[in-house]
mmCIF file of C-alpha atoms in Angstrom:
data_model
loop_
_atom_site.group_PDB
_atom_site.id
_atom_site.type_symbol
_atom_site.label_atom_id
_atom_site.label_comp_id
_atom_site.label_asym_id
_atom_site.label_seq_id
_atom_site.Cartn_x
_atom_site.Cartn_y
_atom_site.Cartn_z
ATOM 1 C CA MET V 1 6.644 28.939 -31.181
ATOM 2 C CA ARG V 2 5.643 26.533 -33.914
ATOM 3 C CA PRO V 3 2.364 24.663 -33.415
ATOM 4 C CA THR V 4 2.731 21.091 -32.238
ATOM 5 C CA GLY V 5 -0.840 19.890 -32.430
ATOM 6 C CA ASP V 6 -2.402 17.377 -30.056
ATOM 7 C CA ARG V 7 0.486 14.919 -30.035
ATOM 8 C CA ARG V 8 0.739 13.821 -26.442
ATOM 9 C CA TRP V 9 -1.926 13.552 -23.855
ATOM 10 C CA THR V 10 -3.122 11.584 -20.918
ATOM 11 C CA THR V 11 -6.368 11.875 -19.081
ATOM 12 C CA GLY V 12 -7.907 11.030 -15.765
ATOM 13 C CA GLY V 13 -10.468 8.599 -17.047
ATOM 14 C CA THR V 14 -11.722 6.192 -14.425
ATOM 15 C CA GLY V 15 -13.426 2.842 -14.560
ATOM 16 C CA GLY V 16 -15.619 1.779 -11.696
ATOM 17 C CA THR V 17 -17.912 -1.171 -12.200
ATOM 18 C CA GLY V 18 -19.045 -1.832 -8.663
ATOM 19 C CA GLY V 19 -22.676 -1.902 -7.641
ATOM 20 C CA THR V 20 -24.916 0.911 -6.526
ATOM 21 C CA GLY V 21 -26.959 1.333 -3.414
ATOM 22 C CA GLY V 22 -26.659 3.409 -0.285
ATOM 23 C CA THR V 23 -26.607 7.155 -0.225
ATOM 24 C CA GLY V 24 -22.914 7.818 0.279
ATOM 25 C CA GLY V 25 -21.763 10.907 2.110
ATOM 26 C CA GLY V 26 -21.098 11.080 5.810
ATOM 27 C CA THR V 27 -23.161 10.591 8.886
ATOM 28 C CA ALA V 28 -22.660 12.085 12.314
ATOM 29 C CA GLY V 29 -21.951 9.950 15.335
ATOM 30 C CA GLY V 30 -21.691 10.479 19.072
ATOM 31 C CA THR V 31 -24.500 13.035 19.271
ATOM 32 C CA GLY V 32 -25.450 12.469 22.890
ATOM 33 C CA ALA V 33 -28.742 14.206 23.601
ATOM 34 C CA ALA V 34 -28.841 16.079 20.293
ATOM 35 C CA ASP V 35 -32.279 16.230 18.741
ATOM 36 C CA THR V 36 -32.904 13.364 16.322
ATOM 37 C CA ALA V 37 -34.346 15.695 13.703
ATOM 38 C CA VAL V 38 -31.217 17.871 13.795
ATOM 39 C CA VAL V 39 -28.979 14.831 13.382
ATOM 40 C CA ALA V 40 -31.066 13.668 10.406
ATOM 41 C CA GLU V 41 -30.787 17.144 8.910
ATOM 42 C CA LEU V 42 -27.008 17.055 9.339
ATOM 43 C CA ARG V 43 -26.833 13.746 7.485
ATOM 44 C CA ARG V 44 -28.825 15.231 4.627
ATOM 45 C CA LEU V 45 -26.681 18.379 4.478
ATOM 46 C CA LEU V 46 -23.462 16.356 4.430
ATOM 47 C CA ARG V 47 -24.815 14.551 1.369
ATOM 48 C CA GLU V 48 -26.370 17.497 -0.448
ATOM 49 C CA GLY V 49 -24.879 20.708 0.967
ATOM 50 C CA PRO V 50 -24.552 23.614 0.976
ATOM 51 C CA PHE V 51 -21.290 23.808 2.892
ATOM 52 C CA HIS V 52 -22.223 26.649 5.261
ATOM 53 C CA LEU V 53 -25.436 24.974 6.445
ATOM 54 C CA ALA V 54 -23.651 21.650 6.944
ATOM 55 C CA LEU V 55 -20.958 23.382 9.026
ATOM 56 C CA ARG V 56 -23.490 25.364 11.062
ATOM 57 C CA THR V 57 -25.566 22.255 11.792
ATOM 58 C CA ALA V 58 -22.494 20.178 12.724
ATOM 59 C CA LEU V 59 -21.454 22.894 15.193
ATOM 60 C CA ALA V 60 -24.950 22.860 16.680
ATOM 61 C CA VAL V 61 -25.008 19.065 17.009
ATOM 62 C CA ARG V 62 -21.659 19.092 18.832
ATOM 63 C CA GLY V 63 -22.589 22.093 20.935
ATOM 64 C CA LEU V 64 -19.268 23.835 20.245
ATOM 65 C CA PRO V 65 -19.095 27.658 20.288
ATOM 66 C CA LEU V 66 -16.791 29.250 17.747
ATOM 67 C CA HIS V 67 -14.176 30.392 20.263
ATOM 68 C CA ARG V 68 -13.694 26.800 21.443
ATOM 69 C CA VAL V 69 -13.381 25.637 17.843
ATOM 70 C CA GLN V 70 -10.755 28.315 17.257
ATOM 71 C CA HIS V 71 -8.769 27.118 20.291
ATOM 72 C CA ARG V 72 -8.867 23.514 19.086
ATOM 73 C CA LEU V 73 -7.655 24.572 15.643
ATOM 74 C CA ALA V 74 -4.860 26.620 17.211
ATOM 75 C CA ALA V 75 -3.777 23.563 19.197
ATOM 76 C CA ARG V 76 -3.257 21.841 15.840
ATOM 77 C CA GLY V 77 -1.155 24.728 14.567
ATOM 78 C CA ILE V 78 -3.921 26.194 12.396
ATOM 79 C CA LYS V 79 -4.698 29.904 12.738
ATOM 80 C CA VAL V 80 -8.250 30.870 11.830
ATOM 81 C CA GLY V 81 -10.120 33.786 13.374
ATOM 82 C CA VAL V 82 -13.547 33.540 14.979
ATOM 83 C CA THR V 83 -14.764 36.079 12.427
ATOM 84 C CA SER V 84 -13.727 33.823 9.549
ATOM 85 C CA LEU V 85 -15.426 30.825 11.148
ATOM 86 C CA SER V 86 -18.562 32.911 11.581
ATOM 87 C CA TYR V 87 -18.468 33.996 7.928
ATOM 88 C CA TRP V 88 -18.066 30.363 6.836
ATOM 89 C CA GLN V 89 -21.119 29.152 8.719
ATOM 90 C CA GLN V 90 -23.178 32.123 7.521
ATOM 91 C CA GLY V 91 -22.257 31.574 3.897
ATOM 92 C CA ALA V 92 -20.749 35.060 3.608
ATOM 93 C CA ARG V 93 -17.378 33.555 2.634
ATOM 94 C CA ARG V 94 -16.103 30.155 1.487
ATOM 95 C CA PRO V 95 -12.762 28.611 2.480
ATOM 96 C CA ARG V 96 -10.526 28.672 -0.599
ATOM 97 C CA HIS V 97 -6.869 29.132 0.357
ATOM 98 C CA PRO V 98 -4.697 26.119 1.331
ATOM 99 C CA GLU V 99 -4.594 27.102 5.025
ATOM 100 C CA SER V 100 -8.374 27.509 5.078
ATOM 101 C CA LEU V 101 -8.878 24.095 3.447
ATOM 102 C CA ARG V 102 -6.492 22.613 6.005
ATOM 103 C CA ALA V 103 -8.705 24.120 8.687
ATOM 104 C CA VAL V 104 -11.802 22.549 7.133
ATOM 105 C CA ALA V 105 -10.117 19.129 7.165
ATOM 106 C CA ALA V 106 -9.314 19.660 10.869
ATOM 107 C CA LEU V 107 -12.906 20.740 11.519
ATOM 108 C CA GLU V 108 -14.077 17.372 10.221
ATOM 109 C CA GLN V 109 -12.051 15.702 12.983
ATOM 110 C CA ILE V 110 -13.053 18.209 15.672
ATOM 111 C CA LEU V 111 -16.729 17.827 14.778
ATOM 112 C CA GLU V 112 -16.397 14.010 14.497
ATOM 113 C CA LEU V 113 -17.401 13.936 10.837
ATOM 114 C CA PRO V 114 -16.224 11.438 8.200
ATOM 115 C CA ASP V 115 -13.040 12.405 6.363
ATOM 116 C CA GLY V 116 -13.857 14.655 3.408
ATOM 117 C CA ALA V 117 -17.465 15.243 4.470
ATOM 118 C CA LEU V 118 -17.095 19.047 4.422
ATOM 119 C CA LEU V 119 -14.308 19.338 1.851
ATOM 120 C CA ARG V 120 -16.307 17.626 -0.856
ATOM 121 C CA LEU V 121 -19.068 20.211 -0.474
ATOM 122 C CA LEU V 122 -16.507 22.919 -1.260
ATOM 123 C CA THR V 123 -15.307 21.165 -4.421
ATOM 124 C CA GLY V 124 -18.819 20.906 -5.833
ATOM 125 C CA THR V 125 -19.018 17.115 -5.522
ATOM 126 C CA GLY V 126 -22.011 16.893 -3.205
ATOM 127 C CA ARG V 127 -25.256 15.390 -4.395
ATOM 128 C CA ALA V 128 -26.679 18.795 -5.155
ATOM 129 C CA GLY V 129 -24.165 18.995 -8.005
ATOM 130 C CA GLY V 130 -25.854 16.246 -9.995
ATOM 131 C CA ALA V 131 -27.460 12.852 -9.878
ATOM 132 C CA GLY V 132 -25.722 10.688 -7.324
ATOM 133 C CA GLY V 133 -23.309 13.495 -6.479
ATOM 134 C CA ARG V 134 -21.686 13.274 -9.920
ATOM 135 C CA PRO V 135 -19.954 16.469 -11.066
ATOM 136 C CA ALA V 136 -20.383 17.689 -14.629
ATOM 137 C CA ALA V 137 -17.975 15.966 -17.014
ATOM 138 C CA ARG V 138 -16.693 16.183 -20.588
ATOM 139 C CA SER V 139 -16.387 13.189 -22.906
ATOM 140 C CA TYR V 140 -13.120 11.881 -24.301
ATOM 141 C CA ARG V 141 -14.170 12.978 -27.793
ATOM 142 C CA ALA V 142 -14.582 16.554 -26.568
ATOM 143 C CA LEU V 143 -11.147 16.495 -24.934
ATOM 144 C CA VAL V 144 -8.729 14.803 -27.296
ATOM 145 C CA SER V 145 -8.338 13.984 -30.978
ATOM 146 C CA VAL V 146 -8.105 10.234 -30.313
ATOM 147 C CA GLY V 147 -11.119 10.226 -28.004
ATOM 148 C CA ALA V 148 -12.989 7.881 -30.330
ATOM 149 C CA ALA V 149 -10.200 5.284 -30.018
ATOM 150 C CA VAL V 150 -10.298 5.549 -26.220
ATOM 151 C CA GLU V 151 -14.069 5.080 -26.144
ATOM 152 C CA GLN V 152 -13.736 2.096 -28.478
ATOM 153 C CA LEU V 153 -11.358 0.425 -26.031
ATOM 154 C CA LEU V 154 -13.681 1.228 -23.115
ATOM 155 C CA ASP V 155 -16.592 -0.375 -24.937
ATOM 156 C CA ALA V 156 -14.541 -3.512 -25.605
ATOM 157 C CA MET V 157 -13.648 -3.687 -21.893
ATOM 158 C CA GLU V 158 -17.323 -3.106 -20.992
ATOM 159 C CA LEU V 159 -16.381 -0.084 -18.895
ATOM 160 C CA PRO V 160 -18.513 3.077 -18.668
ATOM 161 C CA ALA V 161 -17.082 6.402 -19.845
ATOM 162 C CA ASP V 162 -17.797 7.806 -16.377
ATOM 163 C CA GLY V 163 -15.897 5.551 -13.995
ATOM 164 C CA GLY V 164 -17.245 7.215 -10.857
ATOM 165 C CA LEU V 165 -14.060 9.047 -9.795
ATOM 166 C CA HIS V 166 -12.780 12.595 -10.060
ATOM 167 C CA SER V 167 -9.404 13.997 -9.083
ATOM 168 C CA VAL V 168 -8.820 15.884 -5.833
ATOM 169 C CA GLY V 169 -5.051 16.174 -6.279
ATOM 170 C CA HIS V 170 -2.600 14.953 -8.903
ATOM 171 C CA HIS V 171 1.213 15.245 -9.054
ATOM 172 C CA GLU V 172 2.713 14.109 -12.340
ATOM 173 C CA ARG V 173 6.360 13.847 -13.387
ATOM 174 C CA VAL V 174 7.486 13.363 -16.994
ATOM 175 C CA ARG V 175 11.017 12.498 -18.137
ATOM 176 C CA ILE V 176 12.352 13.414 -21.585
ATOM 177 C CA GLY V 177 15.313 11.348 -22.832
ATOM 178 C CA PRO V 178 18.579 12.185 -24.637
ATOM 179 C CA ALA V 179 16.969 11.929 -28.076
ATOM 180 C CA GLY V 180 14.091 14.160 -27.018
ATOM 181 C CA GLU V 181 11.755 11.186 -26.606
ATOM 182 C CA LEU V 182 9.208 10.847 -23.817
ATOM 183 C CA CYS V 183 10.788 8.135 -21.665
ATOM 184 C CA ASP V 184 8.229 7.740 -18.906
ATOM 185 C CA ARG V 185 5.831 9.434 -16.532
ATOM 186 C CA GLU V 186 4.835 8.880 -12.915
ATOM 187 C CA SER V 187 1.545 9.851 -11.311
ATOM 188 C CA GLN V 188 0.574 10.230 -7.666
ATOM 189 C CA GLN V 189 -3.172 10.790 -7.373
ATOM 190 C CA ILE V 190 -5.897 11.491 -4.843
ATOM 191 C CA VAL V 191 -9.362 10.731 -6.177
ATOM 192 C CA ARG V 192 -12.854 10.911 -4.741
ATOM 193 C CA ALA V 193 -15.761 8.633 -5.645
ATOM 194 C CA HIS V 194 -18.981 10.256 -6.780
ATOM 195 C CA ARG V 195 -20.900 6.984 -6.692
ATOM 196 C CA ASP V 196 -20.872 3.805 -4.627
ATOM 197 C CA GLY V 197 -18.946 0.671 -5.548
ATOM 198 C CA VAL V 198 -15.982 2.123 -7.457
ATOM 199 C CA ASP V 199 -12.946 -0.152 -7.259
ATOM 200 C CA ARG V 200 -10.643 0.864 -10.124
ATOM 201 C CA TYR V 201 -9.120 3.727 -12.081
ATOM 202 C CA LEU V 202 -8.586 3.759 -15.828
ATOM 203 C CA ALA V 203 -5.212 5.205 -16.906
ATOM 204 C CA VAL V 204 -5.004 6.405 -20.512
ATOM 205 C CA HIS V 205 -1.761 7.188 -22.349
ATOM 206 C CA HIS V 206 -1.309 8.523 -25.896
ATOM 207 C CA GLY V 207 2.188 8.399 -27.355
ATOM 208 C CA ASP V 208 4.013 10.671 -29.776
ATOM 209 C CA PRO V 209 3.996 10.055 -33.561
ATOM 210 C CA GLY V 210 5.641 6.772 -34.478
ATOM 211 C CA CYS V 211 5.097 5.241 -31.045
ATOM 212 C CA ASP V 212 4.458 1.546 -30.455
ATOM 213 C CA SER V 213 1.718 1.145 -27.850
ATOM 214 C CA ALA V 214 2.434 -2.605 -27.540
ATOM 215 C CA ARG V 215 5.873 -1.802 -26.070
ATOM 216 C CA MET V 216 4.579 0.619 -23.453
ATOM 217 C CA ARG V 217 4.586 -0.695 -19.890
ATOM 218 C CA VAL V 218 2.238 0.197 -17.035
ATOM 219 C CA THR V 219 3.413 -0.276 -13.439
ATOM 220 C CA ALA V 220 1.219 0.031 -10.355
ATOM 221 C CA TYR V 221 3.403 0.929 -7.394
ATOM 222 C CA GLU V 222 1.209 2.282 -4.584
ATOM 223 C CA ASN V 223 -2.170 1.124 -3.240
ATOM 224 C CA CYS V 224 -3.231 -0.465 -6.533
ATOM 225 C CA ARG V 225 -2.416 -3.313 -8.898
ATOM 226 C CA THR V 226 -2.528 -3.601 -12.671
ATOM 227 C CA GLY V 227 -5.602 -5.182 -14.203
ATOM 228 C CA ARG V 228 -6.446 -5.408 -17.900
ATOM 229 C CA VAL V 229 -4.234 -3.497 -20.340
ATOM 230 C CA ARG V 230 -5.452 -2.764 -23.874
ATOM 231 C CA HIS V 231 -3.709 -1.160 -26.858
ATOM 232 C CA HIS V 232 -4.888 0.743 -29.943
ATOM 233 C CA PRO V 233 -1.855 0.580 -32.301
ATOM 234 C CA GLU V 234 -3.270 2.882 -34.978
ATOM 235 C CA ALA V 235 -4.020 5.666 -32.493
ATOM 236 C CA GLY V 236 -0.951 5.010 -30.323
ATOM 237 C CA VAL V 237 -3.110 4.615 -27.230
ATOM 238 C CA VAL V 238 -2.824 2.301 -24.233
ATOM 239 C CA VAL V 239 -5.448 2.021 -21.481
ATOM 240 C CA ALA V 240 -4.905 0.161 -18.228
ATOM 241 C CA GLU V 241 -7.037 -0.710 -15.239
ATOM 242 C CA LEU V 242 -5.526 0.101 -11.855
ATOM 243 C CA LEU V 243 -7.402 -2.022 -9.333
ATOM 244 C CA PHE V 244 -7.955 -0.866 -5.757
ATOM 245 C CA ASP V 245 -8.015 -3.136 -2.718
ATOM 246 C CA THR V 246 -11.396 -1.824 -1.649
ATOM 247 C CA ARG V 247 -14.711 -0.644 -3.039
ATOM 248 C CA LEU V 248 -15.299 3.038 -2.411
ATOM 249 C CA ARG V 249 -18.533 4.620 -1.269
ATOM 250 C CA CYS V 250 -19.740 7.935 -2.617
ATOM 251 C CA GLY V 251 -17.565 10.633 -1.041
ATOM 252 C CA ASP V 252 -14.658 8.319 -0.166
ATOM 253 C CA THR V 253 -11.139 9.364 -1.168
ATOM 254 C CA TYR V 254 -8.302 7.103 -2.318
ATOM 255 C CA VAL V 255 -4.552 7.646 -2.830
ATOM 256 C CA PHE V 256 -2.568 5.630 -5.369
ATOM 257 C CA GLY V 257 0.442 5.848 -7.662
ATOM 258 C CA TYR V 258 1.470 4.346 -10.988
ATOM 259 C CA GLY V 259 3.922 4.830 -13.846
ATOM 260 C CA ILE V 260 3.998 4.347 -17.630
ATOM 261 C CA GLU V 261 7.174 3.590 -19.581
ATOM 262 C CA ASP V 262 7.113 4.778 -23.170
ATOM 263 C CA GLY V 263 10.267 5.811 -25.058
ATOM 264 C CA THR V 264 8.861 4.435 -28.341
ATOM 265 C CA GLY V 265 7.882 7.618 -30.161
ATOM 266 C CA ALA V 266 9.553 10.399 -32.111
ATOM 267 C CA ARG V 267 10.993 13.572 -30.612
ATOM 268 C CA SER V 268 8.446 14.962 -28.189
ATOM 269 C CA THR V 269 7.320 18.595 -28.316
ATOM 270 C CA GLU V 270 4.638 18.780 -25.644
ATOM 271 C CA TYR V 271 2.935 16.997 -22.805
ATOM 272 C CA VAL V 272 -0.733 17.605 -22.048
ATOM 273 C CA ARG V 273 -3.369 16.209 -19.729
ATOM 274 C CA GLY V 274 -7.110 16.248 -20.336
ATOM 275 C CA PHE V 275 -9.522 16.894 -17.479
ATOM 276 C CA SER V 276 -13.051 15.546 -17.728
ATOM 277 C CA TYR V 277 -14.007 17.169 -14.419
ATOM 278 C CA ALA V 278 -13.370 20.583 -12.901
ATOM 279 C CA GLY V 279 -11.816 21.007 -9.455
ATOM 280 C CA GLY V 280 -8.795 19.610 -7.696
ATOM 281 C CA GLN V 281 -5.115 20.550 -7.819
ATOM 282 C CA TYR V 282 -2.721 19.512 -10.584
ATOM 283 C CA MET V 283 1.074 19.704 -10.714
ATOM 284 C CA LEU V 284 3.039 18.761 -13.823
ATOM 285 C CA GLN V 285 6.845 18.611 -13.932
ATOM 286 C CA VAL V 286 8.822 17.908 -17.111
ATOM 287 C CA ARG V 287 12.497 17.015 -16.707
ATOM 288 C CA PHE V 288 14.910 17.075 -19.665
ATOM 289 C CA ASP V 289 18.086 15.065 -20.245
ATOM 290 C CA GLU V 290 21.237 17.181 -20.266
ATOM 291 C CA ALA V 291 21.934 15.969 -23.813
ATOM 292 C CA ALA V 292 18.625 17.408 -25.089
ATOM 293 C CA LEU V 293 17.680 20.796 -23.673
ATOM 294 C CA PRO V 294 14.906 22.843 -25.304
ATOM 295 C CA VAL V 295 15.397 26.458 -26.282
ATOM 296 C CA ARG V 296 11.984 27.519 -25.027
ATOM 297 C CA CYS V 297 9.224 26.118 -22.779
ATOM 298 C CA ARG V 298 5.682 27.366 -22.254
ATOM 299 C CA ARG V 299 2.651 26.337 -20.257
ATOM 300 C CA PHE V 300 -0.763 26.594 -21.907
ATOM 301 C CA ALA V 301 -4.422 25.623 -21.648
ATOM 302 C CA ARG V 302 -7.034 24.577 -24.214
ATOM 303 C CA THR V 303 -10.756 23.967 -24.072
ATOM 304 C CA GLY V 304 -10.426 21.169 -26.636
ATOM 305 C CA PRO V 305 -7.979 19.516 -29.069
ATOM 306 C CA GLN V 306 -8.614 22.017 -31.881
ATOM 307 C CA ALA V 307 -9.057 25.091 -29.692
ATOM 308 C CA PRO V 308 -6.400 27.829 -29.565
ATOM 309 C CA ARG V 309 -3.904 27.875 -26.734
ATOM 310 C CA THR V 310 -4.638 30.290 -23.897
ATOM 311 C CA GLY V 311 -2.962 31.218 -20.629
ATOM 312 C CA LEU V 312 0.489 31.126 -22.250
ATOM 313 C CA ALA V 313 3.418 31.651 -19.884
ATOM 314 C CA ASP V 314 7.148 31.112 -20.419
ATOM 315 C CA LEU V 315 8.877 28.564 -18.194
ATOM 316 C CA THR V 316 12.604 28.430 -17.487
ATOM 317 C CA PRO V 317 14.312 25.118 -16.665
ATOM 318 C CA SER V 318 15.546 25.121 -13.075
ATOM 319 C CA GLY V 319 19.347 24.991 -12.984
ATOM 320 C CA ARG V 320 21.029 21.628 -12.738
ATOM 321 C CA HIS V 321 17.684 19.831 -12.429
ATOM 322 C CA ARG V 322 16.757 20.831 -16.007
ATOM 323 C CA ALA V 323 13.042 20.803 -15.142
ATOM 324 C CA VAL V 324 10.019 23.036 -15.644
ATOM 325 C CA HIS V 325 6.649 22.743 -13.953
ATOM 326 C CA LEU V 326 3.157 24.147 -13.674
ATOM 327 C CA VAL V 327 0.749 24.151 -10.740
ATOM 328 C CA GLU V 328 -2.990 24.686 -11.122
ATOM 329 C CA GLN V 329 -4.817 24.998 -7.806
ATOM 330 C CA THR V 330 -8.294 24.393 -9.263
ATOM 331 C CA VAL V 331 -8.398 22.848 -12.716
ATOM 332 C CA ARG V 332 -11.110 23.515 -15.270
ATOM 333 C CA ARG V 333 -12.540 20.995 -17.683
ATOM 334 C CA GLY V 334 -10.292 20.905 -20.734
ATOM 335 C CA ILE V 335 -6.553 20.569 -21.347
ATOM 336 C CA LEU V 336 -3.447 21.747 -19.500
ATOM 337 C CA GLY V 337 0.070 21.246 -20.757
ATOM 338 C CA ILE V 338 3.662 22.285 -21.319
ATOM 339 C CA ALA V 339 5.145 22.662 -24.819
ATOM 340 C CA TRP V 340 8.757 23.217 -25.836
ATOM 341 C CA ASP V 341 10.890 24.120 -28.886
ATOM 342 C CA TRP V 342 14.113 22.301 -29.703
ATOM 343 C CA ASP V 343 15.569 24.962 -32.034
#
């Protein structure tokens, strides 16, 4: 496969300019006669972790034995053994598989905890992970070759490089046109705030060689609206604010969707996404026009724009849908993408 370089990328940069204050995280309610000191300890553990102590304390506050918890989970169609629950609260094991994480989300309801209070401790986004609960991040310059252009636009918009959000789940669909050009992409995202006051997400798009960033169009279509849009013609970059209808507190999650129309660049040979933060699930699907089918497709990863490709795996377009995809259950900081050869 011939090298394609860092020609196409997008990244989950976020812009949050709201105020600070408050401690974020969840608090327990409806404790009845539970000891005040235990309730205060639960509040602290839900902010700072670790997961197993927060779970154990929440069980104690509610006065629920493990067999009753198991029955309540079973009533919701979730099968988890008492032994597994015991291991979780002891710290001997951590929930990792999708069914286990589904059980943790149900536990939050059973134990009357705020949504995401336990899950965020498993993804490393509690306050113990950094100041204000902020996970470790990588800069745009460390991720992509045009990172300096992105940071220049952020400075002009008076937005911080760390917008206060990280991805919990992201499904992305890319469409390649009849001339091999990148026509458009759609994103459905779940993000979590790691500081108080966040009210926007910053979408970044870098086109293929020869693209015209001024002709690219950004559309907000679910739970957000388009704010400021800025272009960097020399770098082929567009950045756009996607404004939420609410200000998030630390630990809050938010679901939104948007799309970017491109179609202005030369024949595309890859699509990549940069991740400033580790954690969260990512799905990328690339669909090809029947008039332009590649001869080979591969998924790959990189630690940076000049780093060698790793994790190479061939992908075969799926029948009449002419699409390939990758799924990463827990992303690492760096770059994930799909590349293809035309001949």
